[in-house]
Tab-separated table of C-alpha atoms and ligand atoms in Angstrom:
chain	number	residue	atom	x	y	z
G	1478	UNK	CA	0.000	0.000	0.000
G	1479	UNK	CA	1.317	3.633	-0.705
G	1480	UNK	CA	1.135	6.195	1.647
G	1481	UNK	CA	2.554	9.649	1.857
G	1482	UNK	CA	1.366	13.643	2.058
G	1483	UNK	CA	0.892	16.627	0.828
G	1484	UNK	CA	4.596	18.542	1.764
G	1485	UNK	CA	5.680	21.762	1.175
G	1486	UNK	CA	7.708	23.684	-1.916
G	1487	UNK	CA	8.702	26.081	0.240
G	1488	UNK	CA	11.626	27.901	-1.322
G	1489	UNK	CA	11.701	25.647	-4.990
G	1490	UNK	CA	9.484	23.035	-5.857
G	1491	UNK	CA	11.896	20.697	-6.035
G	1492	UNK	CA	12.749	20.922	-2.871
G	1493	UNK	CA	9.617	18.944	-2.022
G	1494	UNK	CA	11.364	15.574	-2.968
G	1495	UNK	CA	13.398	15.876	-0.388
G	1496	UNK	CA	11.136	16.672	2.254
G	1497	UNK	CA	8.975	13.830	1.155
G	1498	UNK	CA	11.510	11.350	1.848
G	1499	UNK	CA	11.920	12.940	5.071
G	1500	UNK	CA	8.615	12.146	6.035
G	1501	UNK	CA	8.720	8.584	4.601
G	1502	UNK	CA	6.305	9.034	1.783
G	1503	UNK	CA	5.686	6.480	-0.934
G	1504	UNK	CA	4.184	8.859	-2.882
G	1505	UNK	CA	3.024	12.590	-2.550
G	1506	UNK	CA	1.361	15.845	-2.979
G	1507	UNK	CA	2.219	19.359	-3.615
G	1508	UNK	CA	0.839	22.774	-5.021
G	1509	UNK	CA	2.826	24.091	-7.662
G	1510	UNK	CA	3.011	27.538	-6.677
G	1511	UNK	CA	0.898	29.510	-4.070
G	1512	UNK	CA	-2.992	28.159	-4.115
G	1513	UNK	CA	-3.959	31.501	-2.573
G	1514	UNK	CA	-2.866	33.671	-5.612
G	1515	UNK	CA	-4.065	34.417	-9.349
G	1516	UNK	CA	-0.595	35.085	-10.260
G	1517	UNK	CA	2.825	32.454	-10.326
G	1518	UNK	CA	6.237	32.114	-11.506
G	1519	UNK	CA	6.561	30.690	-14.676
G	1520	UNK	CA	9.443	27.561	-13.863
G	1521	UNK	CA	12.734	27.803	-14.951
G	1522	UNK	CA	14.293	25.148	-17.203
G	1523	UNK	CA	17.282	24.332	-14.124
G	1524	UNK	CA	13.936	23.849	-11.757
G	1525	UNK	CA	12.145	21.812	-14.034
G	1526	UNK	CA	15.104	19.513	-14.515
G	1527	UNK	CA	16.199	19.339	-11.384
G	1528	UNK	CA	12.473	18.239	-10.086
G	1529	UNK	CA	12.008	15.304	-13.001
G	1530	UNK	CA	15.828	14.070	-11.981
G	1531	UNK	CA	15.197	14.037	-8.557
G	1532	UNK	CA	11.842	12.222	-8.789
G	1533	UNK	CA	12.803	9.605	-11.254
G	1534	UNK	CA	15.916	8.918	-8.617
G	1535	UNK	CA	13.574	8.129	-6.010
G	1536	UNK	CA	10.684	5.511	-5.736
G	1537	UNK	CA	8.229	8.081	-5.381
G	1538	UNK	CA	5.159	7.201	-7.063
G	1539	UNK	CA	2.565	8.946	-8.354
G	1540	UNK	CA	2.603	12.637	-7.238
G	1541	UNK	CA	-0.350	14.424	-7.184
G	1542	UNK	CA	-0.587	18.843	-7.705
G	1543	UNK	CA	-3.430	20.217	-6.087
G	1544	UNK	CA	-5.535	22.971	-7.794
G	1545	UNK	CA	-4.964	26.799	-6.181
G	1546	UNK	CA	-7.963	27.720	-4.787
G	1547	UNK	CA	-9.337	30.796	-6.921
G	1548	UNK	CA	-10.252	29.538	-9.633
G	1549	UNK	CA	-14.148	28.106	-10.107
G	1550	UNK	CA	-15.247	26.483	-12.593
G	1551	UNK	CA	-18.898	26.330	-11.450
G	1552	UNK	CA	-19.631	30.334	-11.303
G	1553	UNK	CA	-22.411	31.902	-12.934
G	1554	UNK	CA	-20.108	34.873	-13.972
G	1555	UNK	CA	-18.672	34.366	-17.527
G	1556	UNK	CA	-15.539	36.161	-17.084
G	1557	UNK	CA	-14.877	34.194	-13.993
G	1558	UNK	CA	-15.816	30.567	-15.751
G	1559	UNK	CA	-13.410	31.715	-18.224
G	1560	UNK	CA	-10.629	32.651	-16.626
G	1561	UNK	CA	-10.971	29.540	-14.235
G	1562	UNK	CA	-10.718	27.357	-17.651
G	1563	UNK	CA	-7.812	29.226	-17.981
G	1564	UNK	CA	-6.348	28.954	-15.105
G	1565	UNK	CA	-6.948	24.841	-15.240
G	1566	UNK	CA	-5.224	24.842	-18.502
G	1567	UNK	CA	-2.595	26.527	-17.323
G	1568	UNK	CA	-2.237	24.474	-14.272
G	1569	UNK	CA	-2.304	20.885	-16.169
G	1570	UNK	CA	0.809	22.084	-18.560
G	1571	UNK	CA	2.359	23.185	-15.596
G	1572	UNK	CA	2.072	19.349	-14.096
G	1573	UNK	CA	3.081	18.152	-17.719
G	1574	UNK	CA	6.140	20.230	-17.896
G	1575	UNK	CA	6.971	18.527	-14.255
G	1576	UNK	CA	5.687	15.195	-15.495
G	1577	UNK	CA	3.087	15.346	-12.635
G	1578	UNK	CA	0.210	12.531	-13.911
G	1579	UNK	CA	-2.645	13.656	-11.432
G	1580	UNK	CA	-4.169	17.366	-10.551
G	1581	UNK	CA	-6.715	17.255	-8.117
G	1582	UNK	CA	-9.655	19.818	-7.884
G	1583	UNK	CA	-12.712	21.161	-6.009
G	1584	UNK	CA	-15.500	21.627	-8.067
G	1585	UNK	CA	-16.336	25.470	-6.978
G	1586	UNK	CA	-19.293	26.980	-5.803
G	1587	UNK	CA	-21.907	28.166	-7.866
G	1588	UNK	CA	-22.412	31.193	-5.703
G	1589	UNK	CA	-26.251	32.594	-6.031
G	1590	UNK	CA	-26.621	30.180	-9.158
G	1591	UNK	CA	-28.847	26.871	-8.893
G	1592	UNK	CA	-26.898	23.512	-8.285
G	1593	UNK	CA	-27.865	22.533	-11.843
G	1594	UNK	CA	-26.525	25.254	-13.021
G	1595	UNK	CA	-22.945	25.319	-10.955
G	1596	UNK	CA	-22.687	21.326	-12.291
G	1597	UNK	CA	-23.594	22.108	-15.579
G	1598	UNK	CA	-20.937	25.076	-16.030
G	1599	UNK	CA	-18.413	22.630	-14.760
G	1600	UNK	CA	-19.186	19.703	-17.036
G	1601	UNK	CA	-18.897	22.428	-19.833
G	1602	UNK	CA	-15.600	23.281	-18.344
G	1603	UNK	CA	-13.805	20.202	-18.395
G	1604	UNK	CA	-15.053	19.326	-21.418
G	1605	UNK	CA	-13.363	22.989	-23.349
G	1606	UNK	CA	-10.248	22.470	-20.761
G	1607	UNK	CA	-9.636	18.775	-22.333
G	1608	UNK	CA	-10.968	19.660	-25.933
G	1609	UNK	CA	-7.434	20.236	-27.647
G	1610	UNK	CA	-5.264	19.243	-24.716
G	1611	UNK	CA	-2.571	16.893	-25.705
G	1612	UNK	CA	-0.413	16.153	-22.211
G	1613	UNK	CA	-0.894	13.490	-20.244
G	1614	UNK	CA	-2.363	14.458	-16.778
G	1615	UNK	CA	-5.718	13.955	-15.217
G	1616	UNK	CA	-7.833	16.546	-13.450
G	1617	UNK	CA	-9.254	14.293	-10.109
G	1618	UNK	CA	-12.555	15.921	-9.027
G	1619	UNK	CA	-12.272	15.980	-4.802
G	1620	UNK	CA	-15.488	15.578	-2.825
G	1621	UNK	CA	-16.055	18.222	-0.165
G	1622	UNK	CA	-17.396	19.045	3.251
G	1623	UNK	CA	-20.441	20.826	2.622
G	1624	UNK	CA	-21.404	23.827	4.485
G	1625	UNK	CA	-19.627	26.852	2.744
G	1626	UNK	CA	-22.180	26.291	-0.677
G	1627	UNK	CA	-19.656	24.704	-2.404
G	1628	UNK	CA	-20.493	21.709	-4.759
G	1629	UNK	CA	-19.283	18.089	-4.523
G	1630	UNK	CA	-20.010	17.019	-1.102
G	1631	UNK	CA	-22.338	14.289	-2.666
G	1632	UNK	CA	-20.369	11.256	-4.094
G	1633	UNK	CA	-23.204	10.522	-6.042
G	1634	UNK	CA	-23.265	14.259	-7.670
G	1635	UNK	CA	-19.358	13.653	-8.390
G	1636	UNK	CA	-19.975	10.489	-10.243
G	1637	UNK	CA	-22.978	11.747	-12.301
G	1638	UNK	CA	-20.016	14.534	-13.340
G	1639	UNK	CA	-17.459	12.426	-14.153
G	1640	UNK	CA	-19.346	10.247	-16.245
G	1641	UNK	CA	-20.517	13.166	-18.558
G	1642	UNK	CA	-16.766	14.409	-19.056
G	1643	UNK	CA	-15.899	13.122	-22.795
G	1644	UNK	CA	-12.408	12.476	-22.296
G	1645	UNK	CA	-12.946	10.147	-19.882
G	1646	UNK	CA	-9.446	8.646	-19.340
G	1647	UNK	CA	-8.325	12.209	-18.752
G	1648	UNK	CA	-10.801	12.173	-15.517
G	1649	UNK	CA	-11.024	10.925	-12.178
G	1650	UNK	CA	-11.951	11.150	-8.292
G	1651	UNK	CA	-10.389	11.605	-5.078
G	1652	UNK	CA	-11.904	10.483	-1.748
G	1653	UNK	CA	-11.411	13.060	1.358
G	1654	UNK	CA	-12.169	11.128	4.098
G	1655	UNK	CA	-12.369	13.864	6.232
G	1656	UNK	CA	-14.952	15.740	3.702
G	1657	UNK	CA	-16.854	12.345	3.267
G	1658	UNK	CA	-17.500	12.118	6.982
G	1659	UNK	CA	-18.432	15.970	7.558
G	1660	UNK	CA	-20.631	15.492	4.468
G	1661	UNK	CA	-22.732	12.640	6.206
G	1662	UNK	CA	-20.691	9.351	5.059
G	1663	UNK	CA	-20.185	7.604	8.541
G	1664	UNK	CA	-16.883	5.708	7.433
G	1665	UNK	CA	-17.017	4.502	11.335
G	1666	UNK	CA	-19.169	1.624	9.503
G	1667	UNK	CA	-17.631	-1.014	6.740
G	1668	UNK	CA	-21.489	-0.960	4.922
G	1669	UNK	CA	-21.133	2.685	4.699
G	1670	UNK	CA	-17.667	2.285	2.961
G	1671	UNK	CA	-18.967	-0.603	0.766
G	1672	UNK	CA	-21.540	1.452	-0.135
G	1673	UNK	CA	-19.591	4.261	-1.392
G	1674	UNK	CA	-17.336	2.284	-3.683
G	1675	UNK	CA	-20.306	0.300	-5.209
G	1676	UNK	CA	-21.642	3.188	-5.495
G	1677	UNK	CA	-18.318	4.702	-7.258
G	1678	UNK	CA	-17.940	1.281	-8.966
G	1679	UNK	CA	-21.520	0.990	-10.788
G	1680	UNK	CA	-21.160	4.558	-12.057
G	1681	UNK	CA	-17.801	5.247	-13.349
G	1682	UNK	CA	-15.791	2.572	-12.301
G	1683	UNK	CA	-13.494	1.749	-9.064
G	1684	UNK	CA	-10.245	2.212	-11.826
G	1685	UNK	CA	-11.582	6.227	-11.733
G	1686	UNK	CA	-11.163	6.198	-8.105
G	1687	UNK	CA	-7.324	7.344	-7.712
G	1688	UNK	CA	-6.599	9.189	-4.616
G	1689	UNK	CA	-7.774	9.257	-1.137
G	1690	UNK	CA	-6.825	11.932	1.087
G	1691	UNK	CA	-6.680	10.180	3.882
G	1692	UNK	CA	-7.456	12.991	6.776
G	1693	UNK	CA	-9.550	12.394	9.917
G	1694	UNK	CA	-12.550	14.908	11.033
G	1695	UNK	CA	-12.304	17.545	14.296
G	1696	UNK	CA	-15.930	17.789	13.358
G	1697	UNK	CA	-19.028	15.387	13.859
G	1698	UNK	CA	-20.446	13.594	10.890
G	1699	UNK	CA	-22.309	15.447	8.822
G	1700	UNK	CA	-21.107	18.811	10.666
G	1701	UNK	CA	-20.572	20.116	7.162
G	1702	UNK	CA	-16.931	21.489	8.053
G	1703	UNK	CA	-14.034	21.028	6.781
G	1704	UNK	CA	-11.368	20.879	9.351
G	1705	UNK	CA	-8.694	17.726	9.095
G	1706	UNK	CA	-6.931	16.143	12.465
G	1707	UNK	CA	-4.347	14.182	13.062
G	1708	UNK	CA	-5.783	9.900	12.119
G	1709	UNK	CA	-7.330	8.163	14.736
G	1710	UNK	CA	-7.411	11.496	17.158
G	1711	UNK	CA	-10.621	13.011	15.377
G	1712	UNK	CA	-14.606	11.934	14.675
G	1713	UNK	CA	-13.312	9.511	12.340
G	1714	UNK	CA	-11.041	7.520	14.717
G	1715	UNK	CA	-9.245	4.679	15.035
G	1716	UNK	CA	-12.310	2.529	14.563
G	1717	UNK	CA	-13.037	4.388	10.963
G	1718	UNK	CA	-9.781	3.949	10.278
G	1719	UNK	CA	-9.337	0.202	10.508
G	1720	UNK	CA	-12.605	0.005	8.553
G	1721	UNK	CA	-10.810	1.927	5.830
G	1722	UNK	CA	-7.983	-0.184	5.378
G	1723	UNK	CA	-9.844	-3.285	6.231
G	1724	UNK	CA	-11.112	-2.382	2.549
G	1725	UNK	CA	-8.765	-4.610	0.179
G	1726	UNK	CA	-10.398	-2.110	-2.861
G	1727	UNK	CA	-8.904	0.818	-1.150
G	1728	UNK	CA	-5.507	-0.362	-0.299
G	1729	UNK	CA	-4.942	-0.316	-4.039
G	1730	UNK	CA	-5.089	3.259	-3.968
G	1731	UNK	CA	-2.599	5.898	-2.846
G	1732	UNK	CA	-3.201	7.389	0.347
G	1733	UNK	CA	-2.183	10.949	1.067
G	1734	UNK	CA	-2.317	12.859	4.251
G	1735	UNK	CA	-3.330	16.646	5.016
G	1736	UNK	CA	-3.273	16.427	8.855
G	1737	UNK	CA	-1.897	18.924	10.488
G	1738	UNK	CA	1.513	19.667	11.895
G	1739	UNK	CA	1.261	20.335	15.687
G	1740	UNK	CA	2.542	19.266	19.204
G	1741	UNK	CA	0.433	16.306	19.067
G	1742	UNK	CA	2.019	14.773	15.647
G	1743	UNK	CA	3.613	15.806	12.821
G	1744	UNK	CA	3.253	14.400	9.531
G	1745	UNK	CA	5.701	11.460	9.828
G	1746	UNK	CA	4.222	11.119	12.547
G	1747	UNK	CA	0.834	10.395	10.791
G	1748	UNK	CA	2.398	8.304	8.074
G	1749	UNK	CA	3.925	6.002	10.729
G	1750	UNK	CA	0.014	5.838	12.702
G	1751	UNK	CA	-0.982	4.406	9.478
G	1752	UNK	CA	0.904	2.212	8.895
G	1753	UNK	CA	0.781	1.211	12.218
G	1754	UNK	CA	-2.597	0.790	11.850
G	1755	UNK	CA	-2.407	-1.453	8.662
G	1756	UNK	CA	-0.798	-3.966	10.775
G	1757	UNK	CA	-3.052	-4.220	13.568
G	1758	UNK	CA	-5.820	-5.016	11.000
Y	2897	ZN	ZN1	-8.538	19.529	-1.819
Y	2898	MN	MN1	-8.386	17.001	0.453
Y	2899	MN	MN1	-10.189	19.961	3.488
């Protein structure tokens, strides 16, 4: 099983690598420049090399970017849908210039707009965004928590996207546990969990499912908020933890941490609980 987290680039991306093996990663996650920002630094040839060397020397495997946070590909506003598509294009040559195969995204919020409307504007989206793209990386939609009117906190809602997106080998899903369980999914219980991947399974196919951010809740299911702890020491526990790994289908896939970094644990600290954990199972 592969297990690692999302790590800093702090200073130069490829200083990442480094920090992932720190941490005893197997694989891992980064965001390729500052999420919080409309603006980044276009990457130098030395970084770009020196990030593709360093990965291919290790036995890292896959690395995932995460999407910056502005852009949203549900709004109602034109210029904004537009310059999100942008922005997503942008983002995906970015991970094929680093040879990154996976970018996962939130779907946005579709602010005053209708639901149908915020998941039809996104559909549309990825649909232009893969149109003429050649490279080789796939967007990963990310369920979410709930509360703040964002969409995607319904597996189900995911799915129905996914399986409207005509490239489909360019598309795909990642599981927050954390956002699962604030959202309602009690992953405390192995029918729950079973029902979630048939659920994934009849409508797009368990292959689509390939990422789980594997982060526990502060919050009490279906609280709606999205606030990660350190696994086994929030709502999710210990006991929704075994029930996660007891789950031969999801041992297949990567799990990545975004716990937080405290004096309780830090994130090798996390990695190690896991793994811990898988052999207590
Ligand atoms: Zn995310
Ligand atoms: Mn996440
Ligand atoms: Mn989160």
């Amino acid at each position: 099983m592969r297990i690692g987290a999302h790590v800093s680039i702090a200073g130069s991306i490829e200083l990442s690598i480094k920090r992932a093996m720190a941490i005893g990663c197997d694989t891992f996650q980064i965001f390729t420049r500052n999420p919080r920002s409309w603006t980044s630094k276009d990457l130098t040839e030395e970084v770009i090399v020196k990030f593709r060397n360093s990965v291919s020397e290790s036995n890292l495997w896959p690395i995932y970017a995460h999407m910056p946070y502005l852009p949203n590909i549900a709004s109602p506003d034109t210029e904004m849908w537009k310059k999100s598509i942008l922005h997503l294009k942008k983002e995906l040559e970015r991970c094929d210039t680093l040879k990154i195969p996976y970018i996962i995204t939130h779907l946005g919020s579709p602010k005053g707009s209708k639901k149908e409307k915020g998941i039809s504007n996104i559909i549309k989206a990825l649909n232009k965004v893969f149109k003429n793209y050649k490279g080789k990386c796939v967007i990963l939609l990310e369920n979410t928590a709930g509360k703040d009117g964002s969409l995607g906190s319904s597996i189900k809602d995911i799915c129905n996207i996914i399986s409207r997106i005509k490239k489909q080998e360019k598309i795909g899903f990642c599981l927050d546990t954390c956002h699962a369980f604030a959202s309602g999914y009690d992953l405390r219980k192995s029918e729950i969990i079973t029902e979630i991947l048939n659920g994934i399974d009849e409508c797009i196919g368990l292959n689509k499912l390939l990422s789980i951010h594997s982060n526990d809740s502060k919050f009490d299911l279906g609280s709606g908020r999205d606030r990660h702890e350190h696994i086994g020491l929030g709502c999710i526990g210990e006991i929704g933890f075994k029930a996660l790994l007891r789950e031969k289908k999801l041992r297949k896939v990567p799990f990545i941490c975004e716990t937080p970094v405290d004096e309780r644990r830090d994130d090798k600290g996390n990695l190690e609980y896991l793994r811990q954990l898988l052999k207590k199972i």
